[in-house]
PDB file of C-alpha atoms in Angstrom:
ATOM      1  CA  UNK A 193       0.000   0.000   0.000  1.00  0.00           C
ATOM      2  CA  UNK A 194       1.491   3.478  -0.715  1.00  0.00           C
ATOM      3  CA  UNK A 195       2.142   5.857   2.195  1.00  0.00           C
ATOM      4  CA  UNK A 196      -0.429   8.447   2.333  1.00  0.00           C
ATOM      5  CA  UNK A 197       1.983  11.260   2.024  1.00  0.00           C
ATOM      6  CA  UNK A 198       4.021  12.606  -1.119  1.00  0.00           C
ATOM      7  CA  UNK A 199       6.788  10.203  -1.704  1.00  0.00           C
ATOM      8  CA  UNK A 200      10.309  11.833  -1.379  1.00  0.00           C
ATOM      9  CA  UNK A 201      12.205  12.613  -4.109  1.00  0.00           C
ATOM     10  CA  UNK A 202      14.203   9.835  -5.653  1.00  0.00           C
ATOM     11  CA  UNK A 203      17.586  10.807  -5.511  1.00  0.00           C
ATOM     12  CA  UNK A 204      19.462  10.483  -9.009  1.00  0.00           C
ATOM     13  CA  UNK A 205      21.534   7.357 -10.028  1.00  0.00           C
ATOM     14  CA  UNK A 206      25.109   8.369 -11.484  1.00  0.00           C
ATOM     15  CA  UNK A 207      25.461   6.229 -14.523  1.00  0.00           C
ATOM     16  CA  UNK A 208      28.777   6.472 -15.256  1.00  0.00           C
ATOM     17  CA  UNK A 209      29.189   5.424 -11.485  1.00  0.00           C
ATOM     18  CA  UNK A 210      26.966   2.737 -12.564  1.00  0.00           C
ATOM     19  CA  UNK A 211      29.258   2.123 -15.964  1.00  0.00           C
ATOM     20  CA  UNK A 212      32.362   1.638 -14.139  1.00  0.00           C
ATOM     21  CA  UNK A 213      30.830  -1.096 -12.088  1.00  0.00           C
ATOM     22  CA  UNK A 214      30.004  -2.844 -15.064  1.00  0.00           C
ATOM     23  CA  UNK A 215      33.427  -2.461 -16.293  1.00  0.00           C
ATOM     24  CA  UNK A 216      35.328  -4.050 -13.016  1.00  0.00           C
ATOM     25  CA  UNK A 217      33.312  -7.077 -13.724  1.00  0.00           C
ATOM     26  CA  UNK A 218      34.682  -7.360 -16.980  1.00  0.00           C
ATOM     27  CA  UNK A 219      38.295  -6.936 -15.606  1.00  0.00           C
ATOM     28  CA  UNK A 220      37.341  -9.725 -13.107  1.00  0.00           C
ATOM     29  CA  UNK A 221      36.163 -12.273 -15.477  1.00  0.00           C
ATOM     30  CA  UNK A 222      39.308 -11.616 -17.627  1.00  0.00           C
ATOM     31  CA  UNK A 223      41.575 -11.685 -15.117  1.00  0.00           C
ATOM     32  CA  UNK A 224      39.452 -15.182 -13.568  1.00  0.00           C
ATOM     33  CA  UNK A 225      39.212 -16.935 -17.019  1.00  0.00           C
ATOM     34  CA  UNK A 226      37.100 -15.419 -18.449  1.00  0.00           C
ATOM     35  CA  UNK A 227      33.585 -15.646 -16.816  1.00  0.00           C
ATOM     36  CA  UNK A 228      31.908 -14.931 -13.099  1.00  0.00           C
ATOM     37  CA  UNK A 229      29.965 -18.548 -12.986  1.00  0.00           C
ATOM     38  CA  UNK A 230      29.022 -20.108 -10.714  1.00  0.00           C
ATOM     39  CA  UNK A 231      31.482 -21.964  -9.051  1.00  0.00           C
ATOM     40  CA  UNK A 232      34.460 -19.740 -10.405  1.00  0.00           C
ATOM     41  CA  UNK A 233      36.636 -17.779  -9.136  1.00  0.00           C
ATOM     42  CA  UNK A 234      35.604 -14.455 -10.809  1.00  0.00           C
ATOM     43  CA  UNK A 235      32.077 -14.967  -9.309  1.00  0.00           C
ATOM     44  CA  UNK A 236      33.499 -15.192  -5.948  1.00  0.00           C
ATOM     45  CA  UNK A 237      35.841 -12.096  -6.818  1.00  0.00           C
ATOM     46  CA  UNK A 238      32.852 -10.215  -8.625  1.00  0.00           C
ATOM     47  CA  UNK A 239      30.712 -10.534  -4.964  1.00  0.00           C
ATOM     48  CA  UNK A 240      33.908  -9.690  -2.852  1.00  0.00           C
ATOM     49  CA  UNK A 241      33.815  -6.337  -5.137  1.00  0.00           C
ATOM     50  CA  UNK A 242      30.227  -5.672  -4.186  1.00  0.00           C
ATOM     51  CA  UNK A 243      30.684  -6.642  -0.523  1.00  0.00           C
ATOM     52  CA  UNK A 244      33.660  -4.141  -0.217  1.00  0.00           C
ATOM     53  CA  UNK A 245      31.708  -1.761  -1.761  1.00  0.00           C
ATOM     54  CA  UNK A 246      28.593  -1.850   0.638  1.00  0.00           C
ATOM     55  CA  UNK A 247      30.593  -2.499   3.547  1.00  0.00           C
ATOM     56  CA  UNK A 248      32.852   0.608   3.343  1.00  0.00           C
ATOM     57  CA  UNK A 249      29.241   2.491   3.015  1.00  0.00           C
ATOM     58  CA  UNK A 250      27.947   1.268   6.307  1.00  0.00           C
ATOM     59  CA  UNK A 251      25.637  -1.417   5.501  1.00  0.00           C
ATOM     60  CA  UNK A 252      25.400  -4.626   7.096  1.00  0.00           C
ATOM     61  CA  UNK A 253      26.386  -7.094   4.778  1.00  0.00           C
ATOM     62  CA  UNK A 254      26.563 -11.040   5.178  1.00  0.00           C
ATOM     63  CA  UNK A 255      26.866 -13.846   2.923  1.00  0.00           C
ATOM     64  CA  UNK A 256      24.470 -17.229   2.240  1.00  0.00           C
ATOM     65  CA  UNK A 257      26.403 -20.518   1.477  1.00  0.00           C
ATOM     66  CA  UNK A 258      24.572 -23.251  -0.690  1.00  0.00           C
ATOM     67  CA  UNK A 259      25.511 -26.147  -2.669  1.00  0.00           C
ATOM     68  CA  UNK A 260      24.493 -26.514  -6.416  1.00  0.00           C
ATOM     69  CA  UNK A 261      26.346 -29.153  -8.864  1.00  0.00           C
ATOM     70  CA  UNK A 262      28.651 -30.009  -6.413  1.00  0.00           C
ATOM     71  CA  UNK A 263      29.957 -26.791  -5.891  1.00  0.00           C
ATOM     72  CA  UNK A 264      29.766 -23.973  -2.906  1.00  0.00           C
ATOM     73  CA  UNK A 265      27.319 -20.952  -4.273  1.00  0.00           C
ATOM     74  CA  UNK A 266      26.919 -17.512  -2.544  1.00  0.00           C
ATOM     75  CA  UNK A 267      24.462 -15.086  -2.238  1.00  0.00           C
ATOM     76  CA  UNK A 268      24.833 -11.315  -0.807  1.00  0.00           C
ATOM     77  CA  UNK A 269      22.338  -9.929   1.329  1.00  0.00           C
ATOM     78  CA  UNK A 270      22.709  -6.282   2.565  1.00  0.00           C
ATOM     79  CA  UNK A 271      20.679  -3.856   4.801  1.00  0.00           C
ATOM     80  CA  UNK A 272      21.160  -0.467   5.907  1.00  0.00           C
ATOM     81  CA  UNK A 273      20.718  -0.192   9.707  1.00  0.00           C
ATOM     82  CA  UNK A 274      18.238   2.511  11.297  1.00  0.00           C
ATOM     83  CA  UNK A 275      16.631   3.706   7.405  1.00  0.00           C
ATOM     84  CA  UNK A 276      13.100   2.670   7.146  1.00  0.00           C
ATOM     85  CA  UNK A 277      10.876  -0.053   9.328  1.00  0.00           C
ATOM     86  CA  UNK A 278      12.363  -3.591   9.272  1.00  0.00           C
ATOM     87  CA  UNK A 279       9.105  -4.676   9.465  1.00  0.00           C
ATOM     88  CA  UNK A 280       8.179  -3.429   6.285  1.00  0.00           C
ATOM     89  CA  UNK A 281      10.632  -4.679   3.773  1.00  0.00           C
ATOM     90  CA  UNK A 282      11.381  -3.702  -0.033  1.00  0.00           C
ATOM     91  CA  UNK A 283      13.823  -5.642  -1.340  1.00  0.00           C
ATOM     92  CA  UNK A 284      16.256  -5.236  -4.570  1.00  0.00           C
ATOM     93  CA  UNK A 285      17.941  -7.601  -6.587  1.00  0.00           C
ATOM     94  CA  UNK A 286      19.857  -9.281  -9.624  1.00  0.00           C
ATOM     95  CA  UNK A 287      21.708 -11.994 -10.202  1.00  0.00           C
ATOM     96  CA  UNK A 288      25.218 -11.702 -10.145  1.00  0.00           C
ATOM     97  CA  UNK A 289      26.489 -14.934 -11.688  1.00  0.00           C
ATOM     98  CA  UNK A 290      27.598 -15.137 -15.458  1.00  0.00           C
ATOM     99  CA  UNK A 291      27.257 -18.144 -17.574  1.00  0.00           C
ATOM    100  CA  UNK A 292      30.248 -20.161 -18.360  1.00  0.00           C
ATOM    101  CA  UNK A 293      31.270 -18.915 -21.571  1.00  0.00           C
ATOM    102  CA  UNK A 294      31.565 -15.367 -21.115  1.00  0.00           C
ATOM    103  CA  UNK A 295      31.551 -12.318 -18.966  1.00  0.00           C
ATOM    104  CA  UNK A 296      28.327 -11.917 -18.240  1.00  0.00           C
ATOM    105  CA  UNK A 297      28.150  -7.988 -18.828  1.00  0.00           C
ATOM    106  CA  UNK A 298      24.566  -6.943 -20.085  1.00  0.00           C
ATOM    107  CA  UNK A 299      23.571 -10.748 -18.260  1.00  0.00           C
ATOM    108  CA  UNK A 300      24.273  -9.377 -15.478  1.00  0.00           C
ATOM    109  CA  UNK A 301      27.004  -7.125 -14.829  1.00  0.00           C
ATOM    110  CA  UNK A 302      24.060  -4.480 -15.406  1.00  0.00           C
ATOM    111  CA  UNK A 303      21.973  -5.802 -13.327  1.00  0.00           C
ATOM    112  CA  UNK A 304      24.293  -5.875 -10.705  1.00  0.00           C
ATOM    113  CA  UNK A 305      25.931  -3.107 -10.969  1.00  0.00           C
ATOM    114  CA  UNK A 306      22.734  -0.715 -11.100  1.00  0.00           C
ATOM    115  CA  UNK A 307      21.109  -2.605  -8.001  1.00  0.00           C
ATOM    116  CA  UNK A 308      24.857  -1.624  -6.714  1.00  0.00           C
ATOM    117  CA  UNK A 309      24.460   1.673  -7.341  1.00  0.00           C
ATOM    118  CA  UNK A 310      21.410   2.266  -6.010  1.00  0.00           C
ATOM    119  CA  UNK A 311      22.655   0.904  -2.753  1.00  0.00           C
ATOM    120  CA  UNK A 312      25.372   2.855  -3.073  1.00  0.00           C
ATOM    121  CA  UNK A 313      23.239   6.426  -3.493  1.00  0.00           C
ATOM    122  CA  UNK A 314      20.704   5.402  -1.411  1.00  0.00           C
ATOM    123  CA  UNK A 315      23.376   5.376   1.715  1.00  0.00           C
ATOM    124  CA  UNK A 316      25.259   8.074   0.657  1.00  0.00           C
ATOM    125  CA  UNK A 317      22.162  10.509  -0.022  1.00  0.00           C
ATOM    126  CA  UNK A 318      20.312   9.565   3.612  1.00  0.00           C
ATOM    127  CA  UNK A 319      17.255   8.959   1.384  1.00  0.00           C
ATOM    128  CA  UNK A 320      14.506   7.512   4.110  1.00  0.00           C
ATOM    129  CA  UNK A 321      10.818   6.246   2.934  1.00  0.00           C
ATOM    130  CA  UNK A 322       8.766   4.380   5.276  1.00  0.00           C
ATOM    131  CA  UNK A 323      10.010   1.124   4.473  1.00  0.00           C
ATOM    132  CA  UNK A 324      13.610  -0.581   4.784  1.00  0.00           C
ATOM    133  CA  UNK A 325      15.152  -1.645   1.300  1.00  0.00           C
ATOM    134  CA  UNK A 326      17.162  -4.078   1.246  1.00  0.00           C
ATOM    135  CA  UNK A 327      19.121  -5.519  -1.482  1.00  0.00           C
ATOM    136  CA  UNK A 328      20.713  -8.919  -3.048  1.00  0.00           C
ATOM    137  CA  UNK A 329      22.768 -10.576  -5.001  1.00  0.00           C
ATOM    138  CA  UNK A 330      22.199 -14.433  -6.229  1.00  0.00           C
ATOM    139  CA  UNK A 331      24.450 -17.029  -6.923  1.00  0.00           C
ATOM    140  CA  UNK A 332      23.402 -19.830  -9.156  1.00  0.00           C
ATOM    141  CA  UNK A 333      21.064 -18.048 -11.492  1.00  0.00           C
ATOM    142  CA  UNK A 334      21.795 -19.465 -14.004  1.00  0.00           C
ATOM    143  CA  UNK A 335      21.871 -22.913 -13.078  1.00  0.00           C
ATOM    144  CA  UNK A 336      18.088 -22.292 -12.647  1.00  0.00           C
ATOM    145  CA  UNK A 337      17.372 -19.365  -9.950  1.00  0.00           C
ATOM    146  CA  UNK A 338      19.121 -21.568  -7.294  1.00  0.00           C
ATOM    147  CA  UNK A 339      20.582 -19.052  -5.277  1.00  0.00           C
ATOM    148  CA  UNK A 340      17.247 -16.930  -5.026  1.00  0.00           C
ATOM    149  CA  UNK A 341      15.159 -19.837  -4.619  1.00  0.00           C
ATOM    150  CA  UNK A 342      17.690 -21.106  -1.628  1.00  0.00           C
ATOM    151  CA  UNK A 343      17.632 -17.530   0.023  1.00  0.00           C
ATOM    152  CA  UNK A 344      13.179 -17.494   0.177  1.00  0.00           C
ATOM    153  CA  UNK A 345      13.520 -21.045   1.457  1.00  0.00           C
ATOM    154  CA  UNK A 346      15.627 -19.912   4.386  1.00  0.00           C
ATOM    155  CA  UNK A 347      13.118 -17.157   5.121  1.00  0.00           C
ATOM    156  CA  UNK A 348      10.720 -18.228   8.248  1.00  0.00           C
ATOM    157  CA  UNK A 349       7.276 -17.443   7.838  1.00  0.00           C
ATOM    158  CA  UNK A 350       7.424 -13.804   9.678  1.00  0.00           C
ATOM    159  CA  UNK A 351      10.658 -12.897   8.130  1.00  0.00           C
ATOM    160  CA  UNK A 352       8.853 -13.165   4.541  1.00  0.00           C
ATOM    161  CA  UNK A 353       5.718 -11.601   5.157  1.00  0.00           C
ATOM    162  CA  UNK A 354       8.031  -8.692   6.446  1.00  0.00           C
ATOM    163  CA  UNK A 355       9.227  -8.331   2.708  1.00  0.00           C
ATOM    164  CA  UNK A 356       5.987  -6.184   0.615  1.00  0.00           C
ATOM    165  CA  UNK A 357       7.427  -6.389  -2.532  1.00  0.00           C
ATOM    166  CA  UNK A 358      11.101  -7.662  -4.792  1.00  0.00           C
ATOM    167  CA  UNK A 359      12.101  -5.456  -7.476  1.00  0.00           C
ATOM    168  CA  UNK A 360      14.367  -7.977  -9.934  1.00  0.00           C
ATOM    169  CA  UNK A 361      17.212  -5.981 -12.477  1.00  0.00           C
ATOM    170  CA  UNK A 362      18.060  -8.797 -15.347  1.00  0.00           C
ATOM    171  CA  UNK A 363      19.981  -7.651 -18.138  1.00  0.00           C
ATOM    172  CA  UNK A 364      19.496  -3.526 -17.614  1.00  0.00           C
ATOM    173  CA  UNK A 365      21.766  -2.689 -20.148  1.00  0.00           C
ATOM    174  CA  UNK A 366      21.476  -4.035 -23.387  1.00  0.00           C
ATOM    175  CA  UNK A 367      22.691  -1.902 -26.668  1.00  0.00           C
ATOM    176  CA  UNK A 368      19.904  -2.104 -28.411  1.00  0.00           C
ATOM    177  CA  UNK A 369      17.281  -1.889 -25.391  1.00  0.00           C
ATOM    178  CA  UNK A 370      14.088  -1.617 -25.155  1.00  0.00           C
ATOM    179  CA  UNK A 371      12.465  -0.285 -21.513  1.00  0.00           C
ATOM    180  CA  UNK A 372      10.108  -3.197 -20.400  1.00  0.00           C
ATOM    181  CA  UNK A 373       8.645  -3.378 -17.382  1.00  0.00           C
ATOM    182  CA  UNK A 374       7.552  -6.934 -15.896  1.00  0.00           C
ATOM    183  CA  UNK A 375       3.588  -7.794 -16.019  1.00  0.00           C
ATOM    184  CA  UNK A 376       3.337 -11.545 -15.113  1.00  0.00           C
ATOM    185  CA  UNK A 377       2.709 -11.333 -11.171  1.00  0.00           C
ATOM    186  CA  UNK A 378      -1.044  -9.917 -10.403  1.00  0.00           C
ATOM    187  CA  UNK A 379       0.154  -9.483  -7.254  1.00  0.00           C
ATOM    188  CA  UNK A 380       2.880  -6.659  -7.835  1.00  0.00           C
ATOM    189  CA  UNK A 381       0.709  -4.108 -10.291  1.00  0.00           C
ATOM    190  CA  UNK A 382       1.200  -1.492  -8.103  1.00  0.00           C
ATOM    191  CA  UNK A 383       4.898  -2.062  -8.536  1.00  0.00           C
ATOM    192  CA  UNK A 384       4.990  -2.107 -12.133  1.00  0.00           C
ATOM    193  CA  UNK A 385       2.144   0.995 -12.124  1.00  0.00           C
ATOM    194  CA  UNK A 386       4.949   2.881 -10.373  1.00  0.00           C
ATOM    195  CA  UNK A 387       7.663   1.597 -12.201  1.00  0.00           C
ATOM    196  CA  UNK A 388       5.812   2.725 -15.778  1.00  0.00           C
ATOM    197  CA  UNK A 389       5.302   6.192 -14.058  1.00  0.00           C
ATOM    198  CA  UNK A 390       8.941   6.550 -13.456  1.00  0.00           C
ATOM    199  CA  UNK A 391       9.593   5.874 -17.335  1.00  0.00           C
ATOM    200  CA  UNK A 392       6.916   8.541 -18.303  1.00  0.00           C
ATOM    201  CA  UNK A 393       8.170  10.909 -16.031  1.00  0.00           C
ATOM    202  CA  UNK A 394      10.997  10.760 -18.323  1.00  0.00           C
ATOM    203  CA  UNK A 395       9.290  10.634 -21.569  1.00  0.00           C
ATOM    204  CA  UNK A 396      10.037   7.499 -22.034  1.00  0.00           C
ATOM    205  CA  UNK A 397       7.569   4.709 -23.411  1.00  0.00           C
ATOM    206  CA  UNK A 398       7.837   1.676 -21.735  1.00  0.00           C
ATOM    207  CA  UNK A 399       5.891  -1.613 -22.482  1.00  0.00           C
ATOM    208  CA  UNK A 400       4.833  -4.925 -20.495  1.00  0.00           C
ATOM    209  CA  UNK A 401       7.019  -7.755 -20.982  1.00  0.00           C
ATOM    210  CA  UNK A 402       6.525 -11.884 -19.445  1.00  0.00           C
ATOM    211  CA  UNK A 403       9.509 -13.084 -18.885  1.00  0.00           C
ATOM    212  CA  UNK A 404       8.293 -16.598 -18.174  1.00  0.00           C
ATOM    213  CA  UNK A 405       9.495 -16.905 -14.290  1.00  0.00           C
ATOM    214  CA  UNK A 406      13.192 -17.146 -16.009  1.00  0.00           C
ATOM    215  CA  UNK A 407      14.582 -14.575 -13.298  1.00  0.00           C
ATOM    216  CA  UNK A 408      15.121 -14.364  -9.848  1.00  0.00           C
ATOM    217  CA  UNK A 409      11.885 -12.860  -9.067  1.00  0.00           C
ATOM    218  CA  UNK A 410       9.869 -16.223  -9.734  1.00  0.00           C
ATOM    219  CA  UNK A 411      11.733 -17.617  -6.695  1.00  0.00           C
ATOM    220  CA  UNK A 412       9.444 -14.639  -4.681  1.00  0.00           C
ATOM    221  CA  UNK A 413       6.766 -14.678  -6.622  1.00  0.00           C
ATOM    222  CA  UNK A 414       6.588 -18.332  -5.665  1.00  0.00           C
ATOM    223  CA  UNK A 415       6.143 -17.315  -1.978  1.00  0.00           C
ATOM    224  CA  UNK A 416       3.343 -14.963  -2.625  1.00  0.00           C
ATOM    225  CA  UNK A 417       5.351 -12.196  -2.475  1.00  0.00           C
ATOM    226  CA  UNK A 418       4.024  -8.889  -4.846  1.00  0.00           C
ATOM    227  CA  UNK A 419       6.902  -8.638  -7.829  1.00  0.00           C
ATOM    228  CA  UNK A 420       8.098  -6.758 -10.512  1.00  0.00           C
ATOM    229  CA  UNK A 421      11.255  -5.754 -12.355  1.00  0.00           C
ATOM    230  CA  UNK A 422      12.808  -3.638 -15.802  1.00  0.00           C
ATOM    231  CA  UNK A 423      14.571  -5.602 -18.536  1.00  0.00           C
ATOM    232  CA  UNK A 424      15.944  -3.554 -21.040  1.00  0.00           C
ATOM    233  CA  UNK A 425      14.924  -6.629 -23.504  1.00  0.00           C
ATOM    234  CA  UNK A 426      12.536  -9.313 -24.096  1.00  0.00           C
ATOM    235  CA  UNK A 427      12.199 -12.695 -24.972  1.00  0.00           C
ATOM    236  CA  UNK A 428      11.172 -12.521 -28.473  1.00  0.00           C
ATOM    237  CA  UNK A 429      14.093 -12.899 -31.140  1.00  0.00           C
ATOM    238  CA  UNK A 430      13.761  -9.641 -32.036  1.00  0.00           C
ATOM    239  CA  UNK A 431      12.452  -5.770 -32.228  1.00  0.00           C
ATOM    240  CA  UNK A 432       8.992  -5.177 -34.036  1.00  0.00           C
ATOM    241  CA  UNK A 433       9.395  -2.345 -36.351  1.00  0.00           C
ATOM    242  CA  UNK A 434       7.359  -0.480 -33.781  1.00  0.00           C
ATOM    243  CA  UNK A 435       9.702  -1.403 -30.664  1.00  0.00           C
ATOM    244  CA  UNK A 436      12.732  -0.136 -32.855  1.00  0.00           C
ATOM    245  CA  UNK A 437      10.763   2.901 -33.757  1.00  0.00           C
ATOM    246  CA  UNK A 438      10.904   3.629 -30.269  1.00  0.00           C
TER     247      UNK A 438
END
């Protein structure tokens, strides 16, 4: 439910600040072989980045262990003490695993870097609402969402009705984007309702996209948790001439 009074101003996200995030996960997958998979080195460098980052700007940060293929996965979970009720959760997050054969940078060094980023404003800036955000980063992804699914599962009852609603950032950053806005969870309209406001406030024309519960957000959505997300592309194979008019 939104609070009754005027929101507060968003603060505004640097993106070159957001940019150069993106780039130091390229420079860890090339220095780590040449991916950040799961069960890799430059994944386990790429969320050492991220936690040095949020710990050096006062959040508390810890990390969630779990096995897939035979290998140790992490997830990052970080909240900022005293900023919004505990009780009433929003959560953030993206994936920050690549898959095997590459870097990973649109899918999703943007992701992960612009969930970063806002993490990294939001603390700097003191911007308060009346909720707490918190935000993540999964392991696993794309092994089949097992770092998100393994982070609701450890959630007791009251700890996940404390969390109102999970934004999800999957591949932000594309080239040739598009600005979609997720529309498969009946449960988070509100969320994409705001989220389609924030586009037009920009003049910017935004359109619904299913992504088929093939992001992290299906692992919430799942637990009857309201969801919703921006993808900066779709499934489909390609632009209609209408999307590229755009």
């Amino acid at each position: 439910t939104p609070p009754a009074a005027e929101p507060a101003t968003a603060p505004d996200i640097d993106g070159a600040k957001t940019s150069a995030h993106v780039t130091e996960f390229g420079r860890i997958a090339a220095a780590n072989g040449g991916n950040r998979a799961h069960g890799r080195p430059g994944y386990r460098a790429s969320l050492d980045y991220v936690k040095g980052k949020l710990d050096a700007a006062g959040f508390t940060t810890r990390i969630q262990q779990f096995t897939q293929g035979g290998a140790t996965g992490f997830n990052l979970i970080a909240d900022l003490p005293g900023r919004g009720d505990p009780n009433q959760v929003v959560m953030l997050g993206a994936h920050l695993d690549s898959v095997a054969a590459g870097a990973g940078l649109n899918d999703n060094a943007t992701g992960s870097a612009g969930t970063l980023e806002v993490a990294l404003t939001y603390a700097a800036t003191g911007a308060k609402g009346d909720k707490a955000i918190r935000f993540g980063w999964w392991g696993a992804e794309e092994q089949g969402l097992v770092g998100s699914k393994a982070y609701v599962a450890s959630l007791s009852a009251a700890e996940r009705a404390k969390i109102k609603a999970y934004l999800n950032f999957d591949m932000i950053g594309s080239i040739n984007p598009g600005y979609f806005v997720y529309a498969d969870d009946a449960r988070g309209t509100a969320i994409a309702q705001a989220l389609k406001a924030g586009f037009a406030a920009e003049e910017i024309p935004s359109e619904n996209v299913d992504v088929q519960n093939r992001s992290d957000h299906a692992s919430f959505k799942a637990a009857g948790i309201p969801t919703g997300g921006t993808a900066a592309l779709s499934l489909a194979t390609s632009m209609s001439a209408a999307q590229a008019a755009k």
